[in-house]
Amino acid sequence: MSKSAMDLRFNRLYASSKQLKQKTKQRIPKFAYDYLIEGCMDDIGLQRNRQVMHSLHFEPAYITPSRTPHQTVNTQVSLFGHTYSAPLGIAPIGLQGLMWPNAPIILAKAAFEHNIPYILSTVSSESLERIAEVSQGHAWYQLYNPTEPSIRDDIINRLKVMQYKTLVITIDVPTFGFRPRDFHNGLAMPPKLTLKNIYQAAIKPTWSISTLKQGIPQFKNLTPYMAAGSQKQELTELMNTATMGGLDFDSLKAIRDNWPGNLIIKGIMSEHDLQQAIKLGSDGVIFSNHGARQLDFGESPLLPLIQLQKRYQDKTTIMMDSGLRSGSDIAGCLALGAQFTFLGRLFMYSVCALGNEGGQHAIAMLKAQLTQVMQQVGANNIDELTGRAYLG
């Protein structure tokens, strides 16, 4: 299949995040849907992320000497020595297999075929070894600092063996987010077989049959380090004991000293943390509020990014996630100073809605949306988007 044909592989019935989200709700059990959509506490942070995106305004330039109708634009961008086809990647998402069976494989394959980065979560339902095979060594890995340094070092050694080049350390989880829906649903890994959850699964037969074929989702990256029976504990308890090790400058430096590849610090929301990440010797940072799943009264990461990017863009690579749902969002963040963007929920909506075609669909849709915005505002390449938008 040619690249141009591959890029057209999207379902016109689901050409927006909203349509994909609606289809997702129809296809997966309520406990899985709740986990996917929720933020923290009252979802105020979730709403704030979108409100900031909704305040974006573009400034097009229509009358230019070289402008032609339907001009071809170049969406490529170079990052850490690799040229990606577009300035977007798939953010790390925990429990992907709970929301849709085989989701990590579906997304990693699509990312490789479209030449964009896929970040595998520590708490994904697929192993880093399998994802390395599927992505032919192009995937990134996201690390929650484990409680035991020996576990951390072993994971890093596994990454070295599988020749991962980029490690993303998440710093914004000093405690597990307070998520009322998960408490109400008794979310655990594997899912508890309560009468309520059994009923929710039974009325979604496609999900249930696919899950039975694929197998009950597990934390495959952490399985070697878990005590017998620990897979059945509450999700909050499991996260606090398996992945919630202390994270300070010294512990980050221990990782930096042991990791020879690109090191990215994810969860930057302040100048203090940005300065510490640069001092550490990180190759890049991701401004992020964890999809508003950790702090309900937190601000959108786009705001500190705008404030800080001009002073620090020559010291590190500045990227962003949280709250993005479309090619317009991507273009706006790039115009305001981000050098690369990542999306999470949109990709899961697409996989849950469309199954094996979901990864291809989401990437093709986002590329098409981004291209349309660039053509509309008169940006021939990603660099020319700079300064073409403002918040108001």
Short mmCIF file of N, CA and C in Angstrom, two decimals, residues 14-15 46 63 78 111 124 151 162 164-165 178 191 224 283 285 293 295 303-304 318 327 350 363:
data_model
loop_
_atom_site.label_atom_id
_atom_site.label_comp_id
_atom_site.label_asym_id
_atom_site.label_seq_id
_atom_site.Cartn_x
_atom_site.Cartn_y
_atom_site.Cartn_z
N TYR A 14 -16.83 8.50 11.22
CA TYR A 14 -16.28 8.86 12.53
C TYR A 14 -15.10 9.80 12.34
N ALA A 15 -15.39 10.98 11.83
CA ALA A 15 -14.34 11.92 11.44
C ALA A 15 -14.05 12.97 12.51
N LEU A 46 -10.33 18.37 33.67
CA LEU A 46 -10.66 17.93 32.32
C LEU A 46 -11.33 19.04 31.54
N ILE A 63 -3.26 36.35 1.56
CA ILE A 63 -2.71 37.00 0.37
C ILE A 63 -1.19 36.93 0.43
N SER A 78 11.65 16.83 12.60
CA SER A 78 12.78 16.04 13.11
C SER A 78 12.82 16.12 14.62
N ALA A 111 1.35 3.20 14.57
CA ALA A 111 2.35 4.25 14.74
C ALA A 111 3.58 3.96 13.90
N SER A 124 0.89 -0.68 30.93
CA SER A 124 0.18 -1.18 29.75
C SER A 124 -0.14 -2.65 29.94
N ILE A 151 13.93 -3.14 40.78
CA ILE A 151 12.94 -3.28 39.70
C ILE A 151 13.20 -2.25 38.62
N MET A 162 16.30 -4.72 24.44
CA MET A 162 15.38 -4.59 23.30
C MET A 162 15.69 -3.36 22.45
N TYR A 164 15.58 -0.07 22.95
CA TYR A 164 14.79 1.16 22.99
C TYR A 164 15.74 2.35 22.98
N LYS A 165 15.32 3.42 22.33
CA LYS A 165 16.18 4.60 22.22
C LYS A 165 15.70 5.76 23.09
N PHE A 178 -7.39 10.56 42.63
CA PHE A 178 -8.67 10.22 43.26
C PHE A 178 -9.75 10.24 42.19
N PRO A 191 -10.30 -7.18 36.03
CA PRO A 191 -11.56 -6.62 36.52
C PRO A 191 -12.28 -7.57 37.46
N PRO A 224 6.63 -9.85 36.24
CA PRO A 224 7.77 -10.54 36.85
C PRO A 224 8.08 -10.08 38.27
N ASP A 283 16.89 15.24 27.53
CA ASP A 283 16.91 15.62 26.12
C ASP A 283 15.63 16.34 25.70
N VAL A 285 11.35 17.60 27.32
CA VAL A 285 10.33 17.59 28.36
C VAL A 285 8.96 17.57 27.70
N ARG A 293 -5.88 13.85 35.19
CA ARG A 293 -6.28 12.70 36.00
C ARG A 293 -5.65 12.69 37.40
N LEU A 295 -4.72 16.03 39.30
CA LEU A 295 -4.98 17.23 40.10
C LEU A 295 -6.17 17.96 39.50
N LEU A 303 -0.65 26.67 29.20
CA LEU A 303 -0.39 27.99 29.78
C LEU A 303 1.06 28.13 30.25
N PRO A 304 1.60 27.22 31.06
CA PRO A 304 3.03 27.37 31.40
C PRO A 304 3.94 27.17 30.19
N ILE A 318 10.86 20.94 23.70
CA ILE A 318 9.63 21.19 24.46
C ILE A 318 8.44 20.57 23.73
N GLY A 327 -6.60 17.75 14.97
CA GLY A 327 -5.51 18.40 14.25
C GLY A 327 -5.46 19.89 14.49
N SER A 350 -10.70 5.84 19.21
CA SER A 350 -10.67 5.30 17.85
C SER A 350 -10.55 3.79 17.85
N ILE A 363 -4.74 8.19 13.22
CA ILE A 363 -3.57 8.89 12.69
C ILE A 363 -3.90 9.57 11.37
#
